[in-house]
Every structure is written in C-alpha cells, then in structure tokens.
Amino acid sequence: MSDEYVYDEATGEWISPADAAAAAPVAADDGVEVRDAAGNLLADGDSVTLVKDLKVKGANQTLKRGTVIKSIRLTGDAQEIDCRFEGIRGLVLRAEFVRKR
C-alpha cells in the first residue's frame, strides 16, 4: 500500500490517488446545457438580452433591462455565462437573467 495522498481543493480533504482519478473534474463542454430565462438553449457566440435590471458589483454601473450582450461564452457551469460589455471586464451573468435574441 502506498503512503501517497492527494489534496482535493474542492472538499479540503486528503484522498488516495485512486480516489482522485475517479473524482477528476469533467471537461467544460462535456454535455452541459445552458438555458436562458425562457428555456432556450444557449451556445457560444449567441447574443442575449437582459430581462432584469442588474447592478454590477465593483463597476458602480447598472445594466438596464433590454440591454443587448453580444458574443457570449459558456463557462461549463449550467447557470453562468461569460461576456463582455463596454467598460466592464470579466462580466459573468446568470443565465436566468438573459433571453436569447
């Protein structure tokens, strides 16, 4: 038996290498479906419209309902999309607040 262990950052525990291989993270585009507020399937490069006014933390700016966000990117999380908007870098929106155009 080996005395080697691997630290799992997600759980904060030390696990054996065999368990670490079984718990390896799944790739970002491995069948994750991201759906907007209306239930439409989103894909990389889609344009979306905000369905609610959103305050942007750290930017002292509010994105108004109806604002168009172009060229979104999926993050691998079923609830988050990555996008760009003028003056805001690293903007991540929840899929429940957007609608596909």
The first five atom37 places (N, CA, C, CB, O) and aatype in JSON, in Angstrom:
{
  "aatype": [12, 15, 3, 6, 18, 19, 18, 3, 6, 0, 16, 7, 6, 17, 9, 15, 14, 0, 3, 0, 0, 0, 0, 0, 14, 19, 0, 0, 3, 3, 7, 19, 6, 19, 1, 3, 0, 0, 7, 2, 10, 10, 0, 3, 7, 3, 15, 19, 16, 10, 19, 11, 3, 10, 11, 19, 11, 7, 0, 2, 5, 16, 10, 11, 1, 7, 16, 19, 9, 11, 15, 9, 1, 10, 16, 7, 3, 0, 5, 6, 9, 3, 4, 1, 13, 6, 7, 9, 1, 7, 10, 19, 10, 1, 0, 6, 13, 19, 1, 11, 1],
  "atom_mask": [
    [1, 1, 1, 1, 1],
    [1, 1, 1, 1, 1],
    [1, 1, 1, 1, 1],
    [1, 1, 1, 1, 1],
    [1, 1, 1, 1, 1],
    [1, 1, 1, 1, 1],
    [1, 1, 1, 1, 1],
    [1, 1, 1, 1, 1],
    [1, 1, 1, 1, 1],
    [1, 1, 1, 1, 1],
    [1, 1, 1, 1, 1],
    [1, 1, 1, 0, 1],
    [1, 1, 1, 1, 1],
    [1, 1, 1, 1, 1],
    [1, 1, 1, 1, 1],
    [1, 1, 1, 1, 1],
    [1, 1, 1, 1, 1],
    [1, 1, 1, 1, 1],
    [1, 1, 1, 1, 1],
    [1, 1, 1, 1, 1],
    [1, 1, 1, 1, 1],
    [1, 1, 1, 1, 1],
    [1, 1, 1, 1, 1],
    [1, 1, 1, 1, 1],
    [1, 1, 1, 1, 1],
    [1, 1, 1, 1, 1],
    [1, 1, 1, 1, 1],
    [1, 1, 1, 1, 1],
    [1, 1, 1, 1, 1],
    [1, 1, 1, 1, 1],
    [1, 1, 1, 0, 1],
    [1, 1, 1, 1, 1],
    [1, 1, 1, 1, 1],
    [1, 1, 1, 1, 1],
    [1, 1, 1, 1, 1],
    [1, 1, 1, 1, 1],
    [1, 1, 1, 1, 1],
    [1, 1, 1, 1, 1],
    [1, 1, 1, 0, 1],
    [1, 1, 1, 1, 1],
    [1, 1, 1, 1, 1],
    [1, 1, 1, 1, 1],
    [1, 1, 1, 1, 1],
    [1, 1, 1, 1, 1],
    [1, 1, 1, 0, 1],
    [1, 1, 1, 1, 1],
    [1, 1, 1, 1, 1],
    [1, 1, 1, 1, 1],
    [1, 1, 1, 1, 1],
    [1, 1, 1, 1, 1],
    [1, 1, 1, 1, 1],
    [1, 1, 1, 1, 1],
    [1, 1, 1, 1, 1],
    [1, 1, 1, 1, 1],
    [1, 1, 1, 1, 1],
    [1, 1, 1, 1, 1],
    [1, 1, 1, 1, 1],
    [1, 1, 1, 0, 1],
    [1, 1, 1, 1, 1],
    [1, 1, 1, 1, 1],
    [1, 1, 1, 1, 1],
    [1, 1, 1, 1, 1],
    [1, 1, 1, 1, 1],
    [1, 1, 1, 1, 1],
    [1, 1, 1, 1, 1],
    [1, 1, 1, 0, 1],
    [1, 1, 1, 1, 1],
    [1, 1, 1, 1, 1],
    [1, 1, 1, 1, 1],
    [1, 1, 1, 1, 1],
    [1, 1, 1, 1, 1],
    [1, 1, 1, 1, 1],
    [1, 1, 1, 1, 1],
    [1, 1, 1, 1, 1],
    [1, 1, 1, 1, 1],
    [1, 1, 1, 0, 1],
    [1, 1, 1, 1, 1],
    [1, 1, 1, 1, 1],
    [1, 1, 1, 1, 1],
    [1, 1, 1, 1, 1],
    [1, 1, 1, 1, 1],
    [1, 1, 1, 1, 1],
    [1, 1, 1, 1, 1],
    [1, 1, 1, 1, 1],
    [1, 1, 1, 1, 1],
    [1, 1, 1, 1, 1],
    [1, 1, 1, 0, 1],
    [1, 1, 1, 1, 1],
    [1, 1, 1, 1, 1],
    [1, 1, 1, 0, 1],
    [1, 1, 1, 1, 1],
    [1, 1, 1, 1, 1],
    [1, 1, 1, 1, 1],
    [1, 1, 1, 1, 1],
    [1, 1, 1, 1, 1],
    [1, 1, 1, 1, 1],
    [1, 1, 1, 1, 1],
    [1, 1, 1, 1, 1],
    [1, 1, 1, 1, 1],
    [1, 1, 1, 1, 1],
    [1, 1, 1, 1, 1]
  ],
  "atom_positions": [
    [[0.83, -1.18, 0.0], [0.0, 0.0, 0.0], [0.88, 1.25, 0.0], [-0.95, 0.0, 1.21], [1.89, 1.31, 0.71]],
    [[0.5, 2.23, -0.79], [1.28, 3.44, -0.93], [0.86, 4.46, 0.13], [1.12, 4.03, -2.33], [-0.3, 4.51, 0.53]],
    [[1.81, 5.26, 0.59], [1.54, 6.29, 1.57], [1.3, 7.65, 0.93], [2.68, 6.38, 2.56], [1.25, 8.67, 1.62]],
    [[1.15, 7.68, -0.4], [0.94, 8.94, -1.1], [-0.54, 9.32, -1.08], [1.45, 8.83, -2.56], [-1.43, 8.48, -1.25]],
    [[-0.79, 10.6, -0.86], [-2.15, 11.12, -0.89], [-2.16, 12.42, -1.69], [-2.68, 11.35, 0.55], [-1.14, 13.09, -1.84]],
    [[-3.34, 12.77, -2.2], [-3.52, 13.97, -3.0], [-4.52, 14.87, -2.27], [-4.02, 13.63, -4.44], [-5.55, 14.4, -1.77]],
    [[-4.19, 16.17, -2.21], [-5.09, 17.12, -1.56], [-6.17, 17.55, -2.53], [-4.32, 18.35, -1.02], [-5.86, 18.09, -3.6]],
    [[-7.43, 17.33, -2.19], [-8.57, 17.73, -3.02], [-9.03, 19.11, -2.56], [-9.74, 16.68, -2.94], [-9.58, 19.25, -1.46]],
    [[-8.81, 20.14, -3.4], [-9.16, 21.51, -3.02], [-10.66, 21.72, -2.92], [-8.58, 22.47, -4.01], [-11.11, 22.58, -2.16]],
    [[-11.44, 20.97, -3.66], [-12.89, 21.13, -3.63], [-13.47, 20.72, -2.29], [-13.53, 20.31, -4.75], [-14.36, 21.4, -1.76]],
    [[-12.98, 19.63, -1.73], [-13.52, 19.15, -0.46], [-12.64, 19.5, 0.73], [-13.7, 17.67, -0.52], [-13.1, 19.47, 1.87]],
    [[-11.37, 19.83, 0.47], [-10.44, 20.16, 1.55], [-9.93, 18.93, 2.29], [0.0, 0.0, 0.0], [-9.52, 19.03, 3.44]],
    [[-9.95, 17.79, 1.64], [-9.52, 16.55, 2.27], [-8.36, 15.92, 1.5], [-10.68, 15.56, 2.36], [-8.16, 16.19, 0.32]],
    [[-7.6, 15.09, 2.2], [-6.54, 14.31, 1.58], [-7.14, 12.98, 1.15], [-5.33, 14.1, 2.55], [-7.73, 12.27, 1.96]],
    [[-6.99, 12.63, -0.14], [-7.55, 11.39, -0.65], [-6.47, 10.58, -1.35], [-8.73, 11.67, -1.6], [-5.43, 11.11, -1.73]],
    [[-6.73, 9.29, -1.51], [-5.76, 8.42, -2.18], [-5.77, 8.72, -3.69], [-6.09, 6.91, -1.92], [-6.77, 9.21, -4.2]],
    [[-4.66, 8.45, -4.39], [-4.6, 8.72, -5.83], [-5.68, 7.99, -6.63], [-3.24, 8.33, -6.37], [-6.16, 8.52, -7.64]],
    [[-6.08, 6.8, -6.21], [-7.14, 6.07, -6.91], [-8.46, 6.82, -6.82], [-7.29, 4.65, -6.34], [-9.2, 6.9, -7.8]],
    [[-8.76, 7.38, -5.64], [-9.98, 8.15, -5.47], [-9.91, 9.48, -6.23], [-10.24, 8.41, -3.98], [-10.92, 9.97, -6.72]],
    [[-8.7, 10.06, -6.31], [-8.53, 11.32, -7.03], [-8.8, 11.15, -8.52], [-7.12, 11.88, -6.81], [-9.38, 12.03, -9.15]],
    [[-8.38, 10.02, -9.1], [-8.63, 9.77, -10.51], [-10.12, 9.6, -10.78], [-7.86, 8.52, -10.98], [-10.62, 10.02, -11.83]],
    [[-10.83, 9.0, -9.86], [-12.26, 8.8, -10.02], [-13.03, 10.11, -9.88], [-12.78, 7.78, -9.0], [-14.1, 10.27, -10.47]],
    [[-12.5, 11.04, -9.09], [-13.18, 12.31, -8.84], [-12.65, 13.44, -9.72], [-13.04, 12.7, -7.39], [-12.86, 14.61, -9.4]],
    [[-11.97, 13.12, -10.81], [-11.4, 14.13, -11.7], [-12.52, 14.99, -12.29], [-10.58, 13.48, -12.84], [-13.59, 14.47, -12.62]],
    [[-12.29, 16.3, -12.41], [-13.35, 17.18, -12.95], [-13.66, 16.86, -14.41], [-12.94, 18.64, -12.81], [-12.8, 16.42, -15.17]],
    [[-14.92, 17.1, -14.77], [-15.39, 16.85, -16.13], [-15.05, 18.06, -16.98], [-16.92, 16.55, -16.15], [-15.05, 19.19, -16.48]],
    [[-14.77, 17.85, -18.25], [-14.44, 18.95, -19.17], [-15.59, 19.95, -19.27], [-14.11, 18.41, -20.57], [-16.74, 19.59, -19.04]],
    [[-15.27, 21.2, -19.62], [-16.25, 22.29, -19.62], [-17.39, 22.05, -20.6], [-15.57, 23.59, -19.94], [-18.55, 22.31, -20.26]],
    [[-17.11, 21.57, -21.83], [-18.2, 21.37, -22.77], [-18.54, 19.9, -22.92], [-17.84, 21.96, -24.12], [-18.68, 19.39, -24.04]],
    [[-18.68, 19.23, -21.82], [-19.0, 17.81, -21.83], [-20.5, 17.61, -21.6], [-18.18, 17.06, -20.76], [-20.9, 16.92, -20.67]],
    [[-21.31, 18.22, -22.47], [-22.75, 18.0, -22.4], [-23.5, 18.9, -21.45], [0.0, 0.0, 0.0], [-24.65, 18.62, -21.14]],
    [[-22.89, 20.0, -20.97], [-23.59, 20.91, -20.09], [-24.51, 21.78, -20.93], [-22.6, 21.78, -19.27], [-24.07, 22.45, -21.87]],
    [[-25.79, 21.77, -20.61], [-26.77, 22.58, -21.33], [-27.04, 23.85, -20.54], [-28.08, 21.8, -21.57], [-27.41, 23.79, -19.37]],
    [[-26.86, 24.99, -21.17], [-27.15, 26.27, -20.55], [-28.41, 26.81, -21.19], [-25.94, 27.28, -20.7], [-28.48, 26.97, -22.41]],
    [[-29.41, 27.09, -20.37], [-30.69, 27.58, -20.87], [-30.98, 28.96, -20.3], [-31.83, 26.59, -20.5], [-30.65, 29.26, -19.15]],
    [[-31.6, 29.81, -21.13], [-31.93, 31.17, -20.71], [-33.22, 31.19, -19.91], [-32.05, 32.09, -21.93], [-33.77, 30.14, -19.58]],
    [[-33.7, 32.38, -19.59], [-34.92, 32.54, -18.78], [-36.15, 31.94, -19.43], [-35.16, 34.0, -18.49], [-37.07, 31.52, -18.74]],
    [[-36.18, 31.89, -20.76], [-37.33, 31.34, -21.49], [-37.17, 29.85, -21.79], [-37.55, 32.1, -22.78], [-38.08, 29.24, -22.36]],
    [[-36.04, 29.27, -21.42], [-35.82, 27.85, -21.67], [-35.11, 27.54, -22.97], [0.0, 0.0, 0.0], [-34.96, 26.37, -23.32]],
    [[-34.66, 28.57, -23.7], [-33.94, 28.35, -24.96], [-32.5, 27.92, -24.67], [-33.96, 29.64, -25.83], [-31.89, 28.39, -23.71]],
    [[-31.99, 27.04, -25.49], [-30.62, 26.56, -25.34], [-29.65, 27.61, -25.84], [-30.43, 25.23, -26.1], [-29.8, 28.12, -26.95]],
    [[-28.64, 27.95, -25.01], [-27.63, 28.94, -25.39], [-26.37, 28.24, -25.87], [-27.3, 29.87, -24.2], [-26.05, 27.13, -25.45]],
    [[-25.64, 28.92, -26.77], [-24.38, 28.39, -27.31], [-23.36, 29.53, -27.36], [-24.58, 27.75, -28.72], [-23.73, 30.7, -27.28]],
    [[-22.08, 29.18, -27.5], [-21.03, 30.18, -27.64], [-21.33, 31.07, -28.84], [-19.65, 29.52, -27.79], [-21.72, 30.58, -29.9]],
    [[-21.15, 32.38, -28.68], [-21.35, 33.32, -29.77], [-22.75, 33.88, -29.88], [0.0, 0.0, 0.0], [-22.98, 34.78, -30.69]],
    [[-23.69, 33.38, -29.11], [-25.07, 33.89, -29.16], [-25.14, 35.32, -28.61], [-26.02, 32.98, -28.36], [-24.28, 35.74, -27.84]],
    [[-26.17, 36.05, -29.02], [-26.48, 37.35, -28.46], [-27.67, 37.18, -27.53], [-26.77, 38.41, -29.57], [-28.6, 36.44, -27.83]],
    [[-27.63, 37.87, -26.39], [-28.7, 37.77, -25.41], [-29.16, 39.16, -25.0], [-28.25, 36.95, -24.18], [-28.44, 40.14, -25.17]],
    [[-30.36, 39.22, -24.44], [-30.95, 40.45, -23.94], [-31.23, 40.26, -22.45], [-32.25, 40.84, -24.72], [-31.69, 39.19, -22.04]],
    [[-30.95, 41.27, -21.65], [-31.24, 41.19, -20.22], [-32.74, 41.3, -19.98], [-30.49, 42.3, -19.45], [-33.41, 42.09, -20.63]],
    [[-33.26, 40.51, -19.05], [-34.68, 40.54, -18.74], [-34.95, 41.26, -17.42], [-35.23, 39.12, -18.67], [-36.1, 41.36, -16.98]],
    [[-33.88, 41.77, -16.78], [-33.99, 42.43, -15.49], [-32.86, 43.44, -15.35], [-33.97, 41.4, -14.32], [-31.77, 43.21, -15.88]],
    [[-33.09, 44.54, -14.64], [-32.01, 45.47, -14.33], [-31.04, 44.79, -13.37], [-32.57, 46.8, -13.71], [-31.46, 44.2, -12.37]],
    [[-29.75, 44.87, -13.68], [-28.73, 44.22, -12.85], [-27.68, 45.23, -12.41], [-28.07, 43.05, -13.62], [-27.11, 45.93, -13.24]],
    [[-27.42, 45.3, -11.1], [-26.34, 46.12, -10.58], [-25.05, 45.33, -10.71], [-26.6, 46.54, -9.09], [-24.99, 44.16, -10.33]],
    [[-24.01, 45.95, -11.26], [-22.73, 45.29, -11.46], [-21.83, 45.64, -10.29], [-22.08, 45.69, -12.82], [-21.48, 46.81, -10.09]],
    [[-21.44, 44.64, -9.52], [-20.57, 44.87, -8.37], [-19.19, 45.31, -8.84], [-20.47, 43.61, -7.5], [-18.64, 44.74, -9.78]],
    [[-18.65, 46.32, -8.18], [-17.31, 46.77, -8.48], [-17.22, 47.74, -9.64], [0.0, 0.0, 0.0], [-16.16, 48.31, -9.88]],
    [[-18.3, 47.94, -10.38], [-18.26, 48.84, -11.53], [-19.13, 50.07, -11.32], [-18.7, 48.1, -12.77], [-19.12, 50.98, -12.15]],
    [[-19.89, 50.11, -10.23], [-20.81, 51.23, -9.97], [-21.67, 51.54, -11.19], [-20.04, 52.47, -9.54], [-21.84, 52.7, -11.56]],
    [[-22.19, 50.49, -11.79], [-22.97, 50.64, -13.01], [-24.16, 49.68, -12.95], [-22.1, 50.37, -14.29], [-24.05, 48.6, -12.36]],
    [[-25.27, 50.07, -13.54], [-26.43, 49.2, -13.63], [-26.71, 48.9, -15.09], [-27.66, 49.85, -12.96], [-26.82, 49.81, -15.91]],
    [[-26.83, 47.62, -15.41], [-27.22, 47.21, -16.76], [-28.74, 47.16, -16.79], [-26.59, 45.81, -17.15], [-29.36, 46.44, -16.01]],
    [[-29.33, 47.91, -17.69], [-30.78, 48.03, -17.76], [-31.41, 46.87, -18.52], [-31.17, 49.34, -18.43], [-30.78, 46.23, -19.36]],
    [[-32.67, 46.59, -18.19], [-33.44, 45.57, -18.89], [-33.51, 45.94, -20.37], [-34.88, 45.43, -18.29], [-33.74, 47.09, -20.72]],
    [[-33.3, 44.95, -21.24], [-33.32, 45.19, -22.68], [-31.94, 45.4, -23.27], [0.0, 0.0, 0.0], [-31.8, 45.47, -24.49]],
    [[-30.9, 45.51, -22.43], [-29.54, 45.68, -22.92], [-29.11, 44.43, -23.68], [-28.57, 45.98, -21.76], [-29.31, 43.31, -23.21]],
    [[-28.52, 44.63, -24.86], [-28.08, 43.5, -25.68], [-26.61, 43.2, -25.37], [-28.27, 43.81, -27.19], [-25.77, 44.1, -25.4]],
    [[-26.33, 41.95, -25.08], [-24.97, 41.47, -24.86], [-24.65, 40.55, -26.03], [-24.82, 40.72, -23.47], [-25.35, 39.57, -26.26]],
    [[-23.59, 40.87, -26.77], [-23.23, 40.1, -27.96], [-22.09, 39.14, -27.66], [-22.84, 41.03, -29.1], [-21.27, 39.39, -26.77]],
    [[-22.06, 38.06, -28.38], [-20.96, 37.1, -28.37], [-20.65, 36.57, -26.96], [-19.72, 37.73, -28.95], [-19.58, 36.84, -26.41]],
    [[-21.58, 35.82, -26.4], [-21.37, 35.23, -25.07], [-20.49, 33.99, -25.19], [-22.73, 34.86, -24.42], [-20.32, 33.42, -26.27]],
    [[-19.92, 33.58, -24.06], [-19.15, 32.34, -23.97], [-19.67, 31.53, -22.8], [-17.61, 32.63, -23.81], [-19.96, 32.07, -21.74]],
    [[-19.8, 30.23, -23.01], [-20.26, 29.35, -21.94], [-19.08, 29.02, -21.04], [-20.9, 28.07, -22.51], [-17.95, 28.89, -21.51]],
    [[-19.34, 28.88, -19.74], [-18.27, 28.65, -18.77], [-18.14, 27.21, -18.34], [-18.5, 29.5, -17.56], [-17.17, 26.86, -17.67]],
    [[-19.08, 26.36, -18.69], [-19.07, 24.99, -18.21], [-20.02, 24.82, -17.04], [0.0, 0.0, 0.0], [-20.33, 23.69, -16.65]],
    [[-20.49, 25.92, -16.47], [-21.49, 25.9, -15.41], [-22.84, 26.13, -16.07], [-21.19, 26.99, -14.31], [-22.98, 26.99, -16.94]],
    [[-23.84, 25.36, -15.68], [-25.15, 25.44, -16.32], [-25.88, 26.75, -16.01], [-26.01, 24.27, -15.87], [-26.89, 27.05, -16.64]],
    [[-25.39, 27.54, -15.05], [-26.09, 28.76, -14.68], [-25.32, 30.04, -15.0], [-26.4, 28.73, -13.24], [-25.85, 31.13, -14.77]],
    [[-24.07, 29.95, -15.51], [-23.29, 31.16, -15.73], [-22.81, 31.27, -17.17], [-22.1, 31.18, -14.8], [-22.48, 30.27, -17.81]],
    [[-22.78, 32.51, -17.68], [-22.22, 32.79, -18.99], [-21.22, 33.92, -18.84], [-23.35, 33.15, -20.03], [-21.4, 34.83, -18.02]],
    [[-20.16, 33.87, -19.63], [-19.12, 34.88, -19.62], [-19.36, 35.8, -20.81], [-17.7, 34.24, -19.67], [-19.67, 35.32, -21.9]],
    [[-19.23, 37.11, -20.6], [-19.49, 38.04, -21.69], [-18.7, 39.32, -21.49], [-20.98, 38.34, -21.81], [-18.09, 39.54, -20.45]],
    [[-18.74, 40.16, -22.51], [-18.1, 41.47, -22.47], [-19.15, 42.54, -22.66], [-16.98, 41.58, -23.53], [-20.12, 42.36, -23.41]],
    [[-18.94, 43.65, -21.98], [-19.8, 44.81, -22.17], [-18.9, 46.03, -22.0], [-21.01, 44.83, -21.15], [-17.96, 46.0, -21.21]],
    [[-19.18, 47.08, -22.73], [-18.31, 48.26, -22.73], [-18.08, 48.78, -21.31], [-18.9, 49.36, -23.6], [-19.02, 49.06, -20.56]],
    [[-16.81, 48.91, -20.97], [-16.44, 49.43, -19.66], [-16.41, 48.41, -18.54], [0.0, 0.0, 0.0], [-15.99, 48.74, -17.43]],
    [[-16.84, 47.19, -18.8], [-16.86, 46.15, -17.75], [-16.06, 44.95, -18.24], [-18.32, 45.74, -17.39], [-16.42, 44.33, -19.24]],
    [[-14.98, 44.64, -17.55], [-14.17, 43.48, -17.92], [-14.52, 42.31, -17.01], [-12.65, 43.82, -17.83], [-14.79, 42.5, -15.82]],
    [[-14.51, 41.1, -17.58], [-14.76, 39.91, -16.78], [-16.18, 39.8, -16.27], [0.0, 0.0, 0.0], [-16.4, 39.37, -15.13]],
    [[-17.13, 40.17, -17.08], [-18.54, 40.14, -16.68], [-19.09, 38.72, -16.8], [-19.37, 41.11, -17.53], [-19.02, 38.1, -17.87]],
    [[-19.63, 38.21, -15.71], [-20.27, 36.89, -15.69], [-21.72, 37.1, -15.28], [-19.52, 35.9, -14.72], [-22.0, 37.67, -14.23]],
    [[-22.63, 36.61, -16.12], [-24.06, 36.76, -15.86], [-24.7, 35.42, -15.59], [-24.75, 37.45, -17.03], [-24.25, 34.39, -16.1]],
    [[-25.73, 35.42, -14.78], [-26.51, 34.21, -14.54], [-27.46, 34.03, -15.73], [-27.3, 34.3, -13.18], [-28.05, 35.0, -16.21]],
    [[-27.6, 32.81, -16.18], [-28.43, 32.51, -17.34], [-29.91, 32.82, -17.09], [-28.27, 31.04, -17.73], [-30.65, 33.04, -18.05]],
    [[-30.34, 32.85, -15.86], [-31.74, 33.11, -15.55], [-32.13, 34.57, -15.79], [-32.02, 32.74, -14.11], [-33.32, 34.89, -15.79]],
    [[-31.15, 35.46, -16.01], [-31.44, 36.87, -16.23], [-31.29, 37.3, -17.68], [-30.56, 37.71, -15.37], [-31.32, 38.5, -17.96]],
    [[-31.12, 36.37, -18.6], [-30.96, 36.7, -20.02], [-31.94, 35.91, -20.87], [-29.53, 36.42, -20.49], [-32.44, 34.86, -20.47]],
    [[-32.22, 36.46, -22.06], [-33.07, 35.79, -23.04], [-32.35, 35.83, -24.38], [-34.48, 36.45, -23.13], [-31.79, 36.86, -24.76]],
    [[-32.36, 34.72, -25.09], [-31.69, 34.63, -26.38], [-32.4, 35.52, -27.39], [-31.66, 33.17, -26.89], [-33.62, 35.6, -27.41]],
    [[-31.6, 36.2, -28.23], [-32.16, 37.08, -29.27], [-32.41, 36.3, -30.52], [-31.22, 38.25, -29.57], [-32.88, 36.86, -31.52]]
  ]
}
